[in-house]
mmCIF file of C-alpha atoms in Angstrom:
data_model
loop_
_atom_site.group_PDB
_atom_site.id
_atom_site.type_symbol
_atom_site.label_atom_id
_atom_site.label_comp_id
_atom_site.label_asym_id
_atom_site.label_seq_id
_atom_site.Cartn_x
_atom_site.Cartn_y
_atom_site.Cartn_z
ATOM 1 C CA MET A 1360 -30.481 10.708 -6.228
ATOM 2 C CA LYS A 1361 -31.637 7.201 -6.926
ATOM 3 C CA GLU A 1362 -32.055 4.860 -3.980
ATOM 4 C CA GLY A 1363 -29.091 2.776 -5.183
ATOM 5 C CA ASP A 1364 -26.895 5.863 -5.336
ATOM 6 C CA ARG A 1365 -27.838 6.798 -1.776
ATOM 7 C CA LEU A 1366 -26.992 3.310 -0.529
ATOM 8 C CA TYR A 1367 -23.696 3.358 -2.449
ATOM 9 C CA ALA A 1368 -22.714 6.719 -0.946
ATOM 10 C CA ALA A 1369 -23.779 5.630 2.553
ATOM 11 C CA LEU A 1370 -21.710 2.452 2.347
ATOM 12 C CA LEU A 1371 -18.697 4.408 1.072
ATOM 13 C CA LEU A 1372 -19.036 6.749 4.036
ATOM 14 C CA LEU A 1373 -19.319 3.792 6.418
ATOM 15 C CA ILE A 1374 -16.152 2.194 4.979
ATOM 16 C CA PHE A 1375 -14.282 5.486 5.291
ATOM 17 C CA VAL A 1376 -15.370 6.047 8.894
ATOM 18 C CA ILE A 1377 -14.471 2.511 9.998
ATOM 19 C CA ALA A 1378 -11.059 2.682 8.282
ATOM 20 C CA SER A 1379 -10.411 6.074 9.936
ATOM 21 C CA ILE A 1380 -11.305 5.236 13.546
ATOM 22 C CA PRO A 1381 -7.835 6.137 14.917
ATOM 23 C CA VAL A 1382 -7.989 9.441 13.001
ATOM 24 C CA PHE A 1383 -11.267 10.428 14.646
ATOM 25 C CA CYS A 1384 -9.716 9.963 18.083
ATOM 26 C CA MET A 1385 -8.270 13.434 17.383
ATOM 27 C CA TYR A 1386 -4.995 12.709 19.142
ATOM 28 C CA ILE A 1387 -1.648 11.125 18.273
ATOM 29 C CA ILE A 1388 -1.410 7.452 19.236
ATOM 30 C CA ASP A 1389 2.041 6.584 20.543
ATOM 31 C CA GLY A 1390 4.026 3.701 19.070
ATOM 32 C CA GLY A 1391 5.536 2.623 15.792
ATOM 33 C CA MET A 1392 7.391 5.382 13.978
ATOM 34 C CA VAL A 1393 5.251 8.192 15.400
ATOM 35 C CA ARG A 1394 7.970 9.824 17.483
ATOM 36 C CA GLN A 1395 10.449 9.715 14.614
ATOM 37 C CA TRP A 1396 7.991 11.257 12.180
ATOM 38 C CA ILE A 1397 6.920 13.934 14.635
ATOM 39 C CA SER A 1398 10.583 14.751 15.222
ATOM 40 C CA LEU A 1399 11.155 14.900 11.461
ATOM 41 C CA ILE A 1400 8.213 17.239 10.795
ATOM 42 C CA GLN A 1401 9.217 19.518 13.633
ATOM 43 C CA GLU A 1402 12.794 19.631 12.372
ATOM 44 C CA LEU A 1403 11.611 20.436 8.843
ATOM 45 C CA SER A 1404 9.443 23.290 10.105
ATOM 46 C CA ALA A 1405 12.447 24.821 11.851
ATOM 47 C CA SER A 1406 14.904 24.422 8.964
ATOM 48 C CA ARG A 1407 15.201 25.819 5.468
ATOM 49 C CA ILE A 1408 13.332 24.222 2.582
ATOM 50 C CA SER A 1409 15.260 21.442 0.832
ATOM 51 C CA LEU A 1410 14.442 18.201 -0.955
ATOM 52 C CA PHE A 1411 16.234 15.935 1.545
ATOM 53 C CA GLN A 1412 16.657 15.825 5.271
ATOM 54 C CA GLU A 1413 20.155 15.803 6.735
ATOM 55 C CA ALA A 1414 21.256 12.137 6.878
ATOM 56 C CA GLY A 1415 22.978 12.340 10.258
ATOM 57 C CA TYR A 1416 19.899 13.796 11.981
ATOM 58 C CA THR A 1417 17.538 11.094 10.702
ATOM 59 C CA ALA A 1418 20.048 8.365 11.537
ATOM 60 C CA GLU A 1419 20.431 9.602 15.101
ATOM 61 C CA ASN A 1420 16.648 9.534 15.497
ATOM 62 C CA GLY A 1421 16.451 5.895 14.450
ATOM 63 C CA PHE A 1422 15.102 5.968 10.910
ATOM 64 C CA PHE A 1423 18.020 6.303 8.538
ATOM 65 C CA THR A 1424 16.116 4.719 5.633
ATOM 66 C CA GLN A 1425 13.823 7.767 5.615
ATOM 67 C CA ALA A 1426 16.871 9.916 4.877
ATOM 68 C CA LEU A 1427 16.991 8.246 1.451
ATOM 69 C CA ASN A 1428 13.461 9.475 0.697
ATOM 70 C CA SER A 1429 12.720 12.988 -0.419
ATOM 71 C CA LYS A 1430 10.509 15.114 1.797
ATOM 72 C CA LEU A 1431 8.310 16.351 -1.055
ATOM 73 C CA PHE A 1432 5.123 14.993 0.523
ATOM 74 C CA LEU A 1433 6.005 16.522 3.885
ATOM 75 C CA ILE A 1434 6.146 20.071 2.577
ATOM 76 C CA LEU A 1435 2.408 20.697 3.010
ATOM 77 C CA PRO A 1436 2.253 19.251 6.570
ATOM 78 C CA THR A 1437 5.305 21.317 7.437
ATOM 79 C CA LEU A 1438 3.697 24.498 6.109
ATOM 80 C CA PHE A 1439 0.495 23.702 8.008
ATOM 81 C CA LEU A 1440 2.521 23.186 11.190
ATOM 82 C CA LYS A 1441 4.167 26.586 10.731
ATOM 83 C CA LEU A 1442 0.767 28.250 10.287
ATOM 84 C CA SER A 1443 -1.167 26.407 12.996
ATOM 85 C CA GLY A 1444 1.579 25.673 15.499
ATOM 86 C CA SER A 1445 -0.217 22.437 16.439
ATOM 87 C CA ILE A 1446 1.604 19.184 15.741
ATOM 88 C CA GLN A 1447 -1.491 17.269 16.876
ATOM 89 C CA TRP A 1448 -3.790 18.774 14.238
ATOM 90 C CA THR A 1449 -1.054 18.488 11.621
ATOM 91 C CA TRP A 1450 -0.751 14.781 12.292
ATOM 92 C CA VAL A 1451 -4.519 14.161 12.397
ATOM 93 C CA LEU A 1452 -5.128 16.018 9.129
ATOM 94 C CA LEU A 1453 -2.231 14.207 7.445
ATOM 95 C CA LEU A 1454 -3.725 10.809 8.276
ATOM 96 C CA PHE A 1455 -7.221 12.050 7.369
ATOM 97 C CA PHE A 1456 -6.185 13.097 3.880
ATOM 98 C CA ILE A 1457 -4.259 9.842 3.384
ATOM 99 C CA GLN A 1458 -7.477 7.916 4.106
ATOM 100 C CA LEU A 1459 -9.559 10.253 1.940
ATOM 101 C CA GLY A 1460 -7.092 10.004 -0.934
ATOM 102 C CA SER A 1461 -7.018 6.225 -0.593
ATOM 103 C CA LEU A 1462 -10.820 6.070 -0.789
ATOM 104 C CA GLY A 1463 -10.873 8.263 -3.903
ATOM 105 C CA GLY A 1464 -8.269 6.127 -5.666
ATOM 106 C CA ALA A 1465 -10.063 2.926 -4.701
ATOM 107 C CA ALA A 1466 -13.367 4.274 -6.059
ATOM 108 C CA LEU A 1467 -11.712 5.108 -9.402
ATOM 109 C CA LEU A 1468 -9.940 1.761 -9.691
ATOM 110 C CA TYR A 1469 -12.705 -0.638 -8.702
ATOM 111 C CA ARG A 1470 -15.448 1.207 -10.578
ATOM 112 C CA TYR A 1471 -13.263 0.787 -13.657
ATOM 113 C CA VAL A 1472 -12.519 -2.886 -12.989
ATOM 114 C CA CYS A 1473 -16.079 -3.903 -12.048
ATOM 115 C CA PRO A 1474 -19.104 -3.099 -14.208
ATOM 116 C CA GLY A 1475 -21.537 -2.936 -11.279
ATOM 117 C CA LYS A 1476 -21.599 -0.988 -8.043
ATOM 118 C CA ALA A 1477 -21.729 -4.134 -5.911
ATOM 119 C CA GLY A 1478 -18.398 -5.447 -7.182
ATOM 120 C CA ALA A 1479 -16.823 -1.995 -6.926
ATOM 121 C CA LEU A 1480 -18.005 -1.652 -3.324
ATOM 122 C CA CYS A 1481 -16.533 -5.054 -2.486
ATOM 123 C CA GLY A 1482 -13.194 -4.050 -4.007
ATOM 124 C CA ILE A 1483 -13.157 -0.722 -2.143
ATOM 125 C CA LEU A 1484 -14.072 -2.548 1.063
ATOM 126 C CA LEU A 1485 -11.273 -5.109 0.671
ATOM 127 C CA TYR A 1486 -8.702 -2.399 -0.062
ATOM 128 C CA MET A 1487 -9.688 0.096 2.637
ATOM 129 C CA THR A 1488 -10.002 -2.516 5.410
ATOM 130 C CA MET A 1489 -6.971 -4.612 4.469
ATOM 131 C CA PRO A 1490 -5.050 -5.420 7.690
ATOM 132 C CA CYS A 1491 -1.650 -4.581 6.183
ATOM 133 C CA ARG A 1492 -2.868 -1.130 5.109
ATOM 134 C CA ILE A 1493 -4.326 -0.451 8.567
ATOM 135 C CA TYR A 1494 -1.073 -1.734 10.063
ATOM 136 C CA LEU A 1495 1.079 0.630 7.969
ATOM 137 C CA CYS A 1496 -1.118 3.663 8.674
ATOM 138 C CA TYR A 1497 -1.765 3.287 12.404
ATOM 139 C CA ASP A 1498 0.401 0.554 13.926
ATOM 140 C CA ARG A 1499 3.777 0.860 12.226
ATOM 141 C CA VAL A 1500 2.897 4.429 11.200
ATOM 142 C CA ASP A 1501 5.192 4.420 8.175
ATOM 143 C CA ILE A 1502 3.908 7.541 6.439
ATOM 144 C CA SER A 1503 6.071 7.033 3.350
ATOM 145 C CA LEU A 1504 4.586 3.577 2.714
ATOM 146 C CA ALA A 1505 1.099 4.827 3.606
ATOM 147 C CA LEU A 1506 1.490 7.476 0.905
ATOM 148 C CA VAL A 1507 2.606 4.800 -1.568
ATOM 149 C CA TRP A 1508 -0.516 2.780 -0.730
ATOM 150 C CA MET A 1509 -2.621 5.892 -1.308
ATOM 151 C CA LEU A 1510 -1.098 6.316 -4.788
ATOM 152 C CA LEU A 1511 -1.248 2.652 -5.819
ATOM 153 C CA PRO A 1512 -4.960 2.580 -6.851
ATOM 154 C CA TYR A 1513 -4.507 5.674 -9.024
ATOM 155 C CA TYR A 1514 -1.393 4.187 -10.611
ATOM 156 C CA LEU A 1515 -2.987 0.800 -11.316
ATOM 157 C CA TRP A 1516 -6.054 2.560 -12.738
ATOM 158 C CA CYS A 1517 -3.784 4.360 -15.225
ATOM 159 C CA ILE A 1518 -1.910 1.144 -16.087
ATOM 160 C CA LEU A 1519 -5.153 -0.715 -16.808
ATOM 161 C CA ASN A 1520 -6.355 2.120 -19.031
ATOM 162 C CA ILE A 1521 -3.070 1.978 -20.955
ATOM 163 C CA LEU A 1522 -3.397 -1.792 -21.375
ATOM 164 C CA ASP A 1523 -6.956 -1.317 -22.656
ATOM 165 C CA GLY A 1524 -5.781 1.347 -25.117
ATOM 166 C CA ARG A 1525 -8.023 4.096 -23.749
ATOM 167 C CA LYS A 1526 -6.691 7.662 -24.136
ATOM 168 C CA ARG A 1527 -3.139 6.378 -24.005
ATOM 169 C CA CYS A 1528 -1.375 9.737 -24.236
ATOM 170 C CA ARG A 1529 -3.252 11.126 -21.248
ATOM 171 C CA PHE A 1530 -2.844 8.031 -19.099
ATOM 172 C CA ILE A 1531 0.818 7.518 -20.007
ATOM 173 C CA LEU A 1532 1.609 11.036 -18.815
ATOM 174 C CA LEU A 1533 -0.464 10.532 -15.684
ATOM 175 C CA SER A 1534 1.137 7.161 -14.923
ATOM 176 C CA ILE A 1535 4.616 8.671 -15.365
ATOM 177 C CA ALA A 1536 3.745 11.395 -12.860
ATOM 178 C CA LEU A 1537 2.314 8.873 -10.373
ATOM 179 C CA LEU A 1538 5.304 6.527 -10.670
ATOM 180 C CA ALA A 1539 7.629 9.476 -10.086
ATOM 181 C CA ALA A 1540 5.524 10.474 -7.061
ATOM 182 C CA ILE A 1541 5.993 6.963 -5.648
ATOM 183 C CA GLY A 1542 9.750 7.403 -6.127
ATOM 184 C CA TYR A 1543 9.643 10.708 -4.252
ATOM 185 C CA GLY A 1544 7.529 9.132 -1.498
ATOM 186 C CA ASN A 1545 9.530 5.941 -0.876
ATOM 187 C CA ALA A 1546 12.669 5.199 -2.868
ATOM 188 C CA ALA A 1547 13.059 1.627 -1.559
ATOM 189 C CA VAL A 1548 9.796 0.388 -3.116
ATOM 190 C CA PHE A 1549 10.298 2.236 -6.411
ATOM 191 C CA PRO A 1550 12.241 -0.661 -8.041
ATOM 192 C CA VAL A 1551 9.477 -3.084 -6.999
ATOM 193 C CA ILE A 1552 6.709 -0.978 -8.567
ATOM 194 C CA ALA A 1553 8.792 -0.351 -11.700
ATOM 195 C CA GLY A 1554 9.554 -4.072 -11.991
ATOM 196 C CA LEU A 1555 5.866 -5.004 -11.640
ATOM 197 C CA THR A 1556 5.014 -2.446 -14.331
ATOM 198 C CA LEU A 1557 7.526 -4.008 -16.711
ATOM 199 C CA LEU A 1558 6.086 -7.437 -15.881
ATOM 200 C CA ALA A 1559 2.591 -6.154 -16.719
ATOM 201 C CA GLY A 1560 3.898 -4.848 -20.043
ATOM 202 C CA LEU A 1561 5.446 -8.240 -20.773
ATOM 203 C CA ILE A 1562 2.274 -10.157 -19.890
ATOM 204 C CA GLY A 1563 0.051 -7.777 -21.840
ATOM 205 C CA PHE A 1564 2.468 -7.415 -24.796
ATOM 206 C CA ASN A 1565 2.281 -3.669 -24.339
ATOM 207 C CA ALA A 1566 5.197 -1.463 -25.399
ATOM 208 C CA PHE A 1567 3.831 1.631 -23.666
ATOM 209 C CA LEU A 1568 4.468 0.437 -20.106
ATOM 210 C CA PRO A 1569 8.284 0.479 -20.500
ATOM 211 C CA ILE A 1570 7.819 4.097 -21.602
ATOM 212 C CA THR A 1571 5.984 4.705 -18.327
ATOM 213 C CA VAL A 1572 8.852 3.170 -16.342
ATOM 214 C CA ILE A 1573 11.546 5.127 -18.198
ATOM 215 C CA GLY A 1574 9.600 8.381 -17.951
ATOM 216 C CA GLY A 1575 8.827 7.854 -14.266
ATOM 217 C CA MET A 1576 12.460 7.053 -13.521
ATOM 218 C CA VAL A 1577 13.699 10.172 -15.306
ATOM 219 C CA LEU A 1578 11.122 12.375 -13.587
ATOM 220 C CA ALA A 1579 11.920 10.822 -10.191
ATOM 221 C CA LEU A 1580 15.713 11.158 -10.514
ATOM 222 C CA PRO A 1581 15.931 14.243 -8.235
ATOM 223 C CA GLY A 1582 14.025 12.350 -5.543
ATOM 224 C CA LEU A 1583 16.053 9.153 -6.090
ATOM 225 C CA LYS A 1584 19.402 10.961 -5.966
ATOM 226 C CA ARG A 1585 20.325 9.988 -2.408
ATOM 227 C CA TYR A 1586 18.980 6.448 -2.870
ATOM 228 C CA LEU A 1587 21.131 5.927 -5.977
ATOM 229 C CA GLU A 1588 24.155 7.419 -4.212
ATOM 230 C CA PHE A 1589 23.626 4.917 -1.411
ATOM 231 C CA LEU A 1590 23.398 1.965 -3.823
ATOM 232 C CA LEU A 1591 26.502 3.033 -5.751
ATOM 233 C CA SER A 1592 28.616 4.127 -2.774
ATOM 234 C CA SER A 1593 31.568 2.039 -1.636
ATOM 235 C CA GLU A 1594 31.002 -0.356 1.251
ATOM 236 C CA ASN A 1595 33.370 1.404 3.629
ATOM 237 C CA THR A 1596 31.570 4.742 3.641
ATOM 238 C CA SER A 1597 29.672 5.846 6.726
ATOM 239 C CA LEU A 1598 26.519 6.250 4.634
ATOM 240 C CA SER A 1599 26.588 2.570 3.744
ATOM 241 C CA VAL A 1600 27.766 0.931 6.924
ATOM 242 C CA SER A 1601 26.848 2.890 10.018
ATOM 243 C CA TYR A 1602 23.067 2.737 10.070
ATOM 244 C CA VAL A 1603 21.896 -0.053 7.729
ATOM 245 C CA SER A 1604 21.661 -3.679 8.821
ATOM 246 C CA TYR A 1605 22.918 -6.118 6.211
ATOM 247 C CA ASP A 1606 21.653 -9.195 8.033
ATOM 248 C CA SER A 1607 19.599 -11.652 6.034
ATOM 249 C CA ILE A 1608 15.938 -10.663 5.675
ATOM 250 C CA MET A 1609 14.861 -14.293 5.264
ATOM 251 C CA PRO A 1610 13.992 -14.875 8.961
ATOM 252 C CA LYS A 1611 11.586 -11.921 8.748
ATOM 253 C CA GLY A 1612 9.621 -13.607 5.954
ATOM 254 C CA TYR A 1613 6.233 -15.258 6.359
ATOM 255 C CA ALA A 1614 5.670 -18.871 7.308
ATOM 256 C CA ILE A 1615 2.913 -20.736 5.461
ATOM 257 C CA GLY A 1616 0.524 -20.584 8.406
ATOM 258 C CA GLU A 1617 0.948 -16.824 8.771
ATOM 259 C CA LEU A 1618 -0.551 -16.328 5.301
ATOM 260 C CA PHE A 1619 -3.973 -17.230 6.679
ATOM 261 C CA SER A 1620 -4.178 -14.854 9.634
ATOM 262 C CA CYS A 1621 -7.283 -12.676 9.788
ATOM 263 C CA PHE A 1622 -7.078 -10.016 12.498
ATOM 264 C CA ILE A 1623 -4.643 -11.471 15.046
ATOM 265 C CA TYR A 1624 -1.124 -11.806 13.712
ATOM 266 C CA ALA A 1625 2.518 -11.893 14.731
ATOM 267 C CA ASP A 1626 4.286 -8.576 15.194
ATOM 268 C CA GLY A 1627 4.826 -6.919 11.831
ATOM 269 C CA LYS A 1628 3.157 -9.721 9.864
ATOM 270 C CA PRO A 1629 -0.479 -8.853 9.086
ATOM 271 C CA GLY A 1630 -2.366 -11.403 7.026
ATOM 272 C CA PRO A 1631 -4.813 -10.986 4.155
ATOM 273 C CA GLY A 1632 -7.821 -10.571 6.415
ATOM 274 C CA ALA A 1633 -11.026 -12.564 6.712
ATOM 275 C CA GLY A 1634 -12.709 -10.773 3.782
ATOM 276 C CA LEU A 1635 -10.013 -11.543 1.227
ATOM 277 C CA LEU A 1636 -9.783 -15.149 2.407
ATOM 278 C CA LEU A 1637 -13.570 -15.509 2.070
ATOM 279 C CA VAL A 1638 -13.628 -14.261 -1.525
ATOM 280 C CA LEU A 1639 -10.642 -16.433 -2.482
ATOM 281 C CA ALA A 1640 -12.495 -19.429 -0.997
ATOM 282 C CA LEU A 1641 -15.617 -18.537 -2.997
ATOM 283 C CA MET A 1642 -13.531 -18.331 -6.174
ATOM 284 C CA ALA A 1643 -11.963 -21.739 -5.505
ATOM 285 C CA TRP A 1644 -15.386 -23.253 -4.724
ATOM 286 C CA ASN A 1645 -16.928 -22.012 -7.967
ATOM 287 C CA LYS A 1646 -13.922 -23.148 -9.979
ATOM 288 C CA PHE A 1647 -13.416 -26.663 -8.608
ATOM 289 C CA VAL A 1648 -16.847 -27.587 -7.225
ATOM 290 C CA ASN A 1649 -19.441 -25.710 -9.297
ATOM 291 C CA CYS A 1650 -17.151 -25.711 -12.358
ATOM 292 C CA LYS A 1651 -18.024 -22.062 -13.021
ATOM 293 C CA PRO A 1652 -14.933 -19.942 -13.709
ATOM 294 C CA VAL A 1653 -15.393 -16.441 -12.366
ATOM 295 C CA LEU A 1654 -12.102 -14.956 -13.565
ATOM 296 C CA GLN A 1655 -11.359 -13.059 -16.736
ATOM 297 C CA LYS A 1656 -7.960 -12.842 -18.444
ATOM 298 C CA ARG A 1657 -6.967 -9.703 -16.540
ATOM 299 C CA ASP A 1658 -8.066 -11.224 -13.232
ATOM 300 C CA THR A 1659 -6.011 -14.350 -13.911
ATOM 301 C CA ALA A 1660 -2.916 -12.224 -14.616
ATOM 302 C CA CYS A 1661 -3.358 -10.326 -11.337
ATOM 303 C CA LEU A 1662 -3.929 -13.586 -9.475
ATOM 304 C CA MET A 1663 -0.769 -15.212 -10.893
ATOM 305 C CA THR A 1664 1.313 -12.095 -10.193
ATOM 306 C CA GLY A 1665 -0.060 -11.969 -6.659
ATOM 307 C CA LEU A 1666 0.872 -15.620 -6.090
ATOM 308 C CA LEU A 1667 4.392 -14.895 -7.374
ATOM 309 C CA LEU A 1668 4.725 -12.069 -4.861
ATOM 310 C CA VAL A 1669 3.463 -14.384 -2.116
ATOM 311 C CA ILE A 1670 6.354 -16.742 -2.913
ATOM 312 C CA LEU A 1671 8.816 -13.833 -2.680
ATOM 313 C CA SER A 1672 7.462 -12.958 0.769
ATOM 314 C CA LEU A 1673 8.088 -16.389 2.302
ATOM 315 C CA ARG A 1674 10.969 -17.037 4.676
ATOM 316 C CA TYR A 1675 11.971 -19.917 2.412
ATOM 317 C CA PHE A 1676 12.738 -17.739 -0.610
ATOM 318 C CA PRO A 1677 16.556 -17.540 -1.002
ATOM 319 C CA TRP A 1678 17.056 -13.815 -0.497
ATOM 320 C CA ASP A 1679 20.564 -14.590 0.780
ATOM 321 C CA PHE A 1680 21.614 -15.587 -2.732
ATOM 322 C CA VAL A 1681 20.078 -12.432 -4.197
ATOM 323 C CA GLN A 1682 22.032 -10.322 -1.710
ATOM 324 C CA ARG A 1683 25.285 -12.019 -2.722
ATOM 325 C CA VAL A 1684 24.935 -11.273 -6.432
ATOM 326 C CA HIS A 1685 26.352 -7.758 -6.147
ATOM 327 C CA PRO A 1686 26.886 -5.169 -3.376
ATOM 328 C CA MET A 1687 24.163 -3.053 -4.972
ATOM 329 C CA PHE A 1688 21.664 -5.899 -4.561
ATOM 330 C CA LEU A 1689 22.836 -6.350 -0.983
ATOM 331 C CA LYS A 1690 21.910 -2.750 -0.188
ATOM 332 C CA MET A 1691 18.684 -2.802 -2.194
ATOM 333 C CA VAL A 1692 17.397 -5.918 -0.427
ATOM 334 C CA ALA A 1693 18.538 -4.587 2.959
ATOM 335 C CA LEU A 1694 16.321 -1.538 2.451
ATOM 336 C CA PHE A 1695 13.292 -3.814 1.975
ATOM 337 C CA GLN A 1696 13.797 -4.696 5.680
ATOM 338 C CA THR A 1697 11.350 -7.605 5.366
ATOM 339 C CA PRO A 1698 10.056 -9.882 2.570
ATOM 340 C CA GLY A 1699 6.604 -8.996 3.880
ATOM 341 C CA LEU A 1700 6.813 -5.929 1.627
ATOM 342 C CA PHE A 1701 6.039 -8.189 -1.347
ATOM 343 C CA LEU A 1702 3.091 -9.750 0.438
ATOM 344 C CA GLN A 1703 1.530 -6.326 0.893
ATOM 345 C CA PHE A 1704 1.615 -5.740 -2.863
ATOM 346 C CA ALA A 1705 0.330 -9.281 -3.418
ATOM 347 C CA PHE A 1706 -2.733 -8.584 -1.272
ATOM 348 C CA PHE A 1707 -3.389 -5.388 -3.221
ATOM 349 C CA LEU A 1708 -3.232 -7.186 -6.576
ATOM 350 C CA LEU A 1709 -5.462 -9.987 -5.291
ATOM 351 C CA THR A 1710 -8.240 -7.486 -4.597
ATOM 352 C CA ILE A 1711 -8.654 -7.016 -8.387
ATOM 353 C CA PRO A 1712 -9.767 -10.603 -9.182
ATOM 354 C CA CYS A 1713 -11.679 -10.736 -5.897
ATOM 355 C CA ALA A 1714 -13.681 -7.615 -6.767
ATOM 356 C CA GLY A 1715 -14.370 -8.991 -10.257
ATOM 357 C CA ALA A 1716 -15.423 -12.344 -8.837
ATOM 358 C CA MET A 1717 -17.840 -10.716 -6.376
ATOM 359 C CA SER A 1718 -19.305 -8.642 -9.207
ATOM 360 C CA ARG A 1719 -20.013 -11.749 -11.302
ATOM 361 C CA LEU A 1720 -21.287 -13.759 -8.328
ATOM 362 C CA PHE A 1721 -23.623 -10.880 -7.497
ATOM 363 C CA ARG A 1722 -25.069 -10.925 -11.024
ATOM 364 C CA GLU A 1723 -25.389 -14.682 -11.374
ATOM 365 C CA ASN A 1724 -26.900 -15.676 -8.019
ATOM 366 C CA ASP A 1725 -30.485 -15.145 -6.920
ATOM 367 C CA LYS A 1726 -31.417 -12.040 -4.949
ATOM 368 C CA HIS A 1727 -31.247 -13.553 -1.464
ATOM 369 C CA MET A 1728 -27.943 -15.346 -2.046
ATOM 370 C CA ARG A 1729 -26.151 -12.323 -3.497
ATOM 371 C CA ILE A 1730 -27.350 -10.028 -0.708
ATOM 372 C CA PHE A 1731 -26.218 -12.639 1.818
ATOM 373 C CA LEU A 1732 -22.715 -12.925 0.279
ATOM 374 C CA VAL A 1733 -22.152 -9.169 0.165
ATOM 375 C CA ALA A 1734 -23.537 -8.708 3.692
ATOM 376 C CA VAL A 1735 -21.247 -11.423 5.094
ATOM 377 C CA LEU A 1736 -18.253 -9.818 3.367
ATOM 378 C CA PHE A 1737 -19.101 -6.377 4.788
ATOM 379 C CA ILE A 1738 -19.623 -7.762 8.297
ATOM 380 C CA LEU A 1739 -16.319 -9.656 8.228
ATOM 381 C CA CYS A 1740 -14.230 -6.776 6.875
ATOM 382 C CA LEU A 1741 -15.735 -4.002 8.981
ATOM 383 C CA SER A 1742 -15.839 -5.973 12.224
ATOM 384 C CA THR A 1743 -12.225 -7.129 11.945
ATOM 385 C CA THR A 1744 -11.125 -3.562 11.129
ATOM 386 C CA VAL A 1745 -13.000 -2.225 14.170
ATOM 387 C CA TYR A 1746 -11.308 -4.887 16.297
ATOM 388 C CA GLN A 1747 -7.860 -4.101 14.870
ATOM 389 C CA CYS A 1748 -8.262 -0.348 15.368
ATOM 390 C CA ASN A 1749 -9.769 -0.647 18.845
ATOM 391 C CA MET A 1750 -7.008 -2.986 19.996
ATOM 392 C CA LEU A 1751 -4.487 -0.408 18.805
ATOM 393 C CA ILE A 1752 -6.285 2.459 20.577
ATOM 394 C CA PHE A 1753 -6.738 0.666 23.898
ATOM 395 C CA SER A 1754 -3.239 -0.832 23.973
ATOM 396 C CA ARG A 1755 -1.382 2.450 23.406
ATOM 397 C CA LEU A 1756 -1.437 5.758 25.194
ATOM 398 C CA PRO A 1757 -1.805 9.189 23.550
ATOM 399 C CA LEU A 1758 1.533 10.759 22.742
ATOM 400 C CA THR A 1759 2.436 13.517 25.184
ATOM 401 C CA LEU A 1760 4.073 16.463 23.451
#
């Protein structure tokens, strides 16, 4: 291997290890939704195979919204639990493969977006160490959303290939399968991903992306069955009323100051992280001070879409009015639980222009400056991730089974 290839592989391994610190503890960290998910996996291993879990059981265990999701992605962990008999190793391997799958998708996406390895590494770094992704995987421990985050880089990679007109038939079929997989993994975020795909088709004047949405929706219909039944059910049914809070989600939105948090944040409101803020500051500096634009057309589209999602995540956005439009919208918005869901997708989209900007800054600056910029970015991202993971480990006890 060339020396550059060795360094690239070593840095990828370092990013993976740092982002997987709680996994390598080799035990289950208590807190978040861990107990509910452990209870769900154990129940699945003791019951017959079916696409959905019994709604009453999940509601009694405190996570009714998971009853609307299919358990397709829990089949393999359930089978492993039956074979091994160890819930601890089942849980550790599940999180391990989520991190490994996330790294693989990030490598595909950012190598496609950025022409050089430096920009791709910066994009992978920003994605893997993003505080909201670490929060979902280890703090909140929402496995359904963690699986969606694992699939997002693969899905966006397919969408970008479709927009560029490269092997459209292959990537349309693959994007349909990935969008359907997102629907099977988490039904509540499926409309958001489908809506963003349609928006991308509108911005790029591409007629193939609506085909992706329609195909993904049709393929995901079995997994969306209970979700659609919930949206279309009458308000006085037990499925609609008993376990879902219809309070306004606006108070759970972000304040302006919370958008700039790095590694210390309010409960349930992780910020963009120091690395993403640094690259955004570098982009603004080159645009308004050095008068050197570092964004291409695609990067600008991702940046504008990300800013739109940031607006949707604020506590000032009138979600109350959206909920009053129709009872179906009331239920759909209630399942979001927090406007912060949109901020998570905004951060993901912002990594695309940030990776492209770092790639161009790396090419244009002199050797010492570009090495300095990349080194500072790595130090910021990795150190804050180590801090976030260590705080989680030392503040919570191992789960006793």
